[in-house]
Short mmCIF file of C-alpha atoms in Angstrom, two decimals:
data_model
loop_
_atom_site.label_atom_id
_atom_site.label_comp_id
_atom_site.label_asym_id
_atom_site.label_seq_id
_atom_site.Cartn_x
_atom_site.Cartn_y
_atom_site.Cartn_z
CA ASP A 1 0.00 0.00 0.00
CA THR A 2 1.23 3.49 -0.84
CA GLU A 3 1.38 6.36 1.65
CA VAL A 4 -0.45 8.61 -0.81
CA THR A 5 -4.13 7.70 -0.97
CA GLN A 6 -6.30 8.57 -3.93
CA THR A 7 -10.07 8.27 -4.25
CA PRO A 8 -11.97 7.09 -6.12
CA LYS A 9 -9.92 4.33 -7.78
CA HIS A 10 -12.18 4.37 -10.83
CA LEU A 11 -14.51 7.06 -12.19
CA VAL A 12 -16.78 7.05 -15.22
CA MET A 13 -18.42 10.35 -16.08
CA GLY A 14 -20.25 12.04 -18.90
CA MET A 15 -18.95 15.15 -20.60
CA THR A 16 -21.43 17.39 -18.78
CA ASN A 17 -20.79 16.03 -15.27
CA LYS A 18 -18.86 17.67 -12.46
CA LYS A 19 -16.75 15.43 -10.27
CA SER A 20 -13.71 15.68 -7.99
CA LEU A 21 -10.63 13.53 -7.46
CA LYS A 22 -9.14 13.45 -3.98
CA CYS A 23 -5.63 12.83 -2.71
CA GLU A 24 -4.37 12.58 0.87
CA GLN A 25 -0.94 12.11 2.39
CA HIS A 26 0.15 11.93 6.03
CA MET A 27 3.93 12.04 5.58
CA GLY A 28 4.19 15.73 6.48
CA HIS A 29 5.11 16.59 2.90
CA ARG A 30 4.61 20.21 1.84
CA ALA A 31 4.62 19.78 -1.95
CA MET A 32 1.88 17.94 -3.82
CA TYR A 33 1.44 17.20 -7.50
CA TRP A 34 -1.13 16.13 -10.07
CA TYR A 35 -0.03 14.08 -13.08
CA LYS A 36 -1.91 12.66 -16.06
CA GLN A 37 -0.79 9.33 -17.53
CA LYS A 38 -2.06 7.88 -20.79
CA ALA A 39 -1.59 4.20 -21.61
CA LYS A 40 2.01 3.19 -22.36
CA LYS A 41 3.23 6.76 -21.70
CA PRO A 42 5.10 8.32 -18.76
CA PRO A 43 3.30 10.61 -16.31
CA GLU A 44 2.86 14.22 -17.48
CA LEU A 45 2.93 16.97 -14.86
CA MET A 46 -0.25 19.06 -14.55
CA PHE A 47 -0.02 21.08 -11.33
CA VAL A 48 2.32 21.60 -8.38
CA TYR A 49 1.35 22.96 -4.98
CA SER A 50 4.06 24.07 -2.62
CA TYR A 51 3.02 25.02 0.92
CA GLU A 52 -0.65 25.03 -0.21
CA LYS A 53 0.06 27.56 -2.96
CA LEU A 54 -0.09 26.76 -6.68
CA SER A 55 3.50 27.04 -7.91
CA ILE A 56 3.36 25.34 -11.31
CA ASN A 57 0.51 25.03 -13.83
CA GLU A 58 1.67 23.26 -16.96
CA SER A 59 -0.83 25.07 -19.23
CA VAL A 60 -3.64 22.73 -18.27
CA PRO A 61 -7.13 23.48 -19.69
CA SER A 62 -9.48 25.27 -17.29
CA ARG A 63 -11.84 22.27 -17.21
CA PHE A 64 -9.31 20.93 -14.66
CA SER A 65 -9.30 22.97 -11.45
CA PRO A 66 -6.93 22.06 -8.61
CA GLU A 67 -7.47 22.89 -4.95
CA CYS A 68 -5.26 22.40 -1.89
CA PRO A 69 -7.43 22.83 1.24
CA ASN A 70 -4.53 22.02 3.60
CA SER A 71 -1.06 20.51 3.55
CA SER A 72 -2.39 16.93 3.58
CA LEU A 73 -5.12 17.20 0.96
CA LEU A 74 -5.19 17.87 -2.75
CA ASN A 75 -8.29 17.89 -4.94
CA LEU A 76 -8.78 18.03 -8.69
CA HIS A 77 -12.16 19.34 -9.77
CA LEU A 78 -13.39 18.18 -13.16
CA HIS A 79 -16.01 19.84 -15.35
CA ALA A 80 -17.02 19.46 -19.01
CA LEU A 81 -14.26 16.98 -19.76
CA GLN A 82 -13.59 15.58 -23.22
CA PRO A 83 -13.12 11.91 -24.21
CA GLU A 84 -9.38 12.55 -24.70
CA ASP A 85 -9.16 13.37 -20.99
CA SER A 86 -9.65 9.67 -20.19
CA ALA A 87 -6.45 8.62 -18.41
CA LEU A 88 -4.90 7.60 -15.10
CA TYR A 89 -4.63 10.65 -12.82
CA LEU A 90 -1.80 10.36 -10.34
CA CYS A 91 -1.16 12.36 -7.19
CA ALA A 92 2.33 12.61 -5.69
CA SER A 93 3.97 14.35 -2.76
CA SER A 94 7.46 15.34 -1.68
CA GLN A 95 9.00 17.10 1.31
CA GLY A 96 9.12 20.47 -0.49
CA TRP A 97 11.02 23.67 0.13
CA GLY A 98 13.88 23.41 2.57
CA ALA A 99 14.29 19.69 1.91
CA ARG A 100 16.29 19.89 -1.26
CA ASN A 101 16.27 17.09 -3.76
CA GLN A 102 13.69 14.86 -2.18
CA PRO A 103 11.94 12.30 -4.38
CA GLN A 104 8.24 12.23 -5.08
CA HIS A 105 6.01 9.45 -3.79
CA PHE A 106 3.01 8.49 -5.88
CA GLY A 107 -0.47 7.19 -5.16
CA ASP A 108 -2.06 4.44 -7.25
CA GLY A 109 -4.14 6.90 -9.21
CA THR A 110 -7.74 7.36 -10.31
CA ARG A 111 -8.61 5.71 -13.60
CA LEU A 112 -10.95 8.17 -15.33
CA SER A 113 -13.16 7.33 -18.29
CA ILE A 114 -15.15 10.02 -20.10
CA LEU A 115 -18.18 8.82 -22.02
CA GLN B 1 16.73 15.99 -28.71
CA LYS B 2 14.42 14.99 -25.84
CA GLU B 3 15.56 15.88 -22.32
CA VAL B 4 15.47 12.22 -21.25
CA GLU B 5 15.87 9.24 -23.58
CA GLN B 6 14.93 5.72 -22.53
CA ASP B 7 14.64 2.63 -24.73
CA PRO B 8 10.99 1.54 -24.38
CA GLY B 9 11.79 -2.10 -25.09
CA PRO B 10 9.95 -4.38 -24.56
CA LEU B 11 12.62 -6.45 -22.83
CA SER B 12 12.08 -10.15 -22.12
CA VAL B 13 14.55 -12.19 -20.03
CA PRO B 14 14.60 -15.59 -18.31
CA GLU B 15 14.32 -15.83 -14.54
CA GLY B 16 17.70 -15.35 -12.86
CA ALA B 17 19.12 -13.12 -15.59
CA ILE B 18 20.87 -9.82 -14.93
CA VAL B 19 18.85 -6.95 -16.35
CA SER B 20 20.34 -3.64 -17.43
CA LEU B 21 18.10 -0.61 -18.00
CA ASN B 22 19.49 2.70 -19.23
CA CYS B 23 18.63 6.35 -19.71
CA THR B 24 20.50 9.31 -21.12
CA TYR B 25 19.73 12.96 -20.52
CA SER B 26 20.73 16.28 -22.00
CA ASN B 27 20.00 18.83 -19.24
CA SER B 28 22.99 19.27 -16.95
CA ALA B 29 20.73 21.14 -14.47
CA PHE B 30 19.22 17.88 -13.26
CA GLN B 31 20.20 17.42 -9.62
CA TYR B 32 18.96 13.98 -8.70
CA PHE B 33 18.03 10.73 -10.38
CA MET B 34 15.44 8.09 -9.70
CA TRP B 35 14.12 4.78 -10.90
CA TYR B 36 10.45 3.99 -10.48
CA ARG B 37 8.73 0.65 -11.02
CA GLN B 38 5.14 0.66 -12.23
CA TYR B 39 2.97 -2.43 -12.22
CA SER B 40 -0.13 -2.51 -14.41
CA ARG B 41 -2.96 -0.40 -12.96
CA LYS B 42 -0.76 0.94 -10.15
CA GLY B 43 1.12 4.16 -9.52
CA PRO B 44 4.91 4.47 -9.91
CA GLU B 45 6.78 3.05 -6.92
CA LEU B 46 10.12 4.62 -5.99
CA LEU B 47 12.88 2.01 -6.30
CA MET B 48 16.14 3.91 -6.21
CA TYR B 49 17.12 7.53 -5.64
CA THR B 50 20.54 9.17 -5.86
CA TYR B 51 22.03 12.59 -6.44
CA SER B 52 25.70 11.84 -7.03
CA SER B 53 27.74 9.98 -9.62
CA GLY B 54 28.62 6.42 -8.69
CA ASN B 55 26.80 3.28 -7.66
CA LYS B 56 24.07 2.78 -5.09
CA GLU B 57 22.99 -0.71 -4.12
CA ASP B 58 19.77 -1.92 -2.48
CA GLY B 59 19.33 -5.66 -2.39
CA ARG B 60 19.17 -6.99 -5.94
CA PHE B 61 19.04 -3.48 -7.40
CA THR B 62 22.00 -1.24 -8.27
CA ALA B 63 21.62 2.28 -9.61
CA GLN B 64 24.54 3.82 -11.46
CA VAL B 65 24.92 7.49 -12.36
CA ASP B 66 27.58 9.03 -14.58
CA LYS B 67 27.01 12.81 -14.60
CA SER B 68 29.92 13.49 -16.94
CA SER B 69 28.37 11.24 -19.61
CA LYS B 70 24.77 12.16 -18.63
CA TYR B 71 23.87 8.50 -18.30
CA ILE B 72 22.07 6.48 -15.64
CA SER B 73 21.50 2.74 -15.34
CA LEU B 74 19.56 0.29 -13.21
CA PHE B 75 20.83 -3.25 -12.79
CA ILE B 76 18.62 -6.03 -11.47
CA ARG B 77 20.42 -9.18 -10.34
CA ASP B 78 18.76 -12.60 -10.11
CA SER B 79 15.64 -11.25 -11.80
CA GLN B 80 12.31 -12.71 -10.68
CA PRO B 81 8.91 -12.95 -12.42
CA SER B 82 7.67 -10.43 -9.83
CA ASP B 83 10.08 -7.89 -11.35
CA SER B 84 7.92 -7.86 -14.50
CA ALA B 85 6.77 -4.25 -14.75
CA THR B 86 7.49 -0.98 -16.52
CA TYR B 87 10.61 0.79 -15.25
CA LEU B 88 10.70 4.58 -15.49
CA CYS B 89 13.81 6.67 -15.07
CA ALA B 90 13.23 10.19 -13.77
CA MET B 91 15.48 13.21 -13.43
CA GLY B 92 14.71 15.94 -10.93
CA LEU B 93 15.49 19.54 -10.19
CA THR B 94 14.25 22.08 -7.69
CA GLN B 95 12.05 24.74 -9.28
CA GLY B 96 9.74 27.24 -7.61
CA GLY B 97 10.16 25.67 -4.18
CA SER B 98 9.11 22.22 -5.37
CA GLU B 99 10.65 19.29 -7.17
CA LYS B 100 10.04 18.94 -10.90
CA LEU B 101 10.56 15.54 -12.51
CA VAL B 102 11.18 14.66 -16.13
CA PHE B 103 10.44 11.02 -16.93
CA GLY B 104 11.80 8.70 -19.56
CA LYS B 105 9.27 6.82 -21.68
CA GLY B 106 9.61 3.68 -19.54
CA THR B 107 10.93 0.19 -20.38
CA LYS B 108 8.51 -2.72 -20.16
CA LEU B 109 10.30 -5.73 -18.64
CA THR B 110 9.03 -9.31 -18.63
CA VAL B 111 10.87 -11.95 -16.59
CA ASN B 112 9.88 -15.45 -17.73
CA PRO B 113 9.78 -18.33 -15.22
#
């Protein structure tokens, strides 16, 4: 079992639905990340939060909206998604600022299918 | 030239073989180097992490980094069927107070009993 927990594990939604993906870590990490991974491809970075502030947005469409309510939680709000957004969405965390060069730890992801 | 190059394989070996996985990179700003293992329908699992040139050993796994040649390797000794997975190299640097990773494409490994 990983120390980064993601829910739900699977999600099927229509293009007009609104849903949220959730991520939680209890390692005291201060940086959290959202990645998108398509089949047979490496993870692609979407967003980075450092100390609950958005520090990197990799030009992600506005139909994806991240939120970091506190240092342990990270959400990804989804609205009006397209079929090409079907993918595995991974959350990761690392120690963050002041703990230089610390690796990221990943959850097992949410497998999202858009109908 | 991509920042990180990794042969996607697939690679198929018999049980007990020594496996060598490799990545090259072009950005000398990368500060640390990792290998992740990803089983089907799971997230990447951190296997090895190092920030200096040289070898680092953990059980059957050895990570090797050569910063002068911009080359990293992962060796798996006495490979087992349970090692069958996709192996991703990743290079990291600190940016904006957080750690940014660049992944290789991943190498799919099958270890046959």
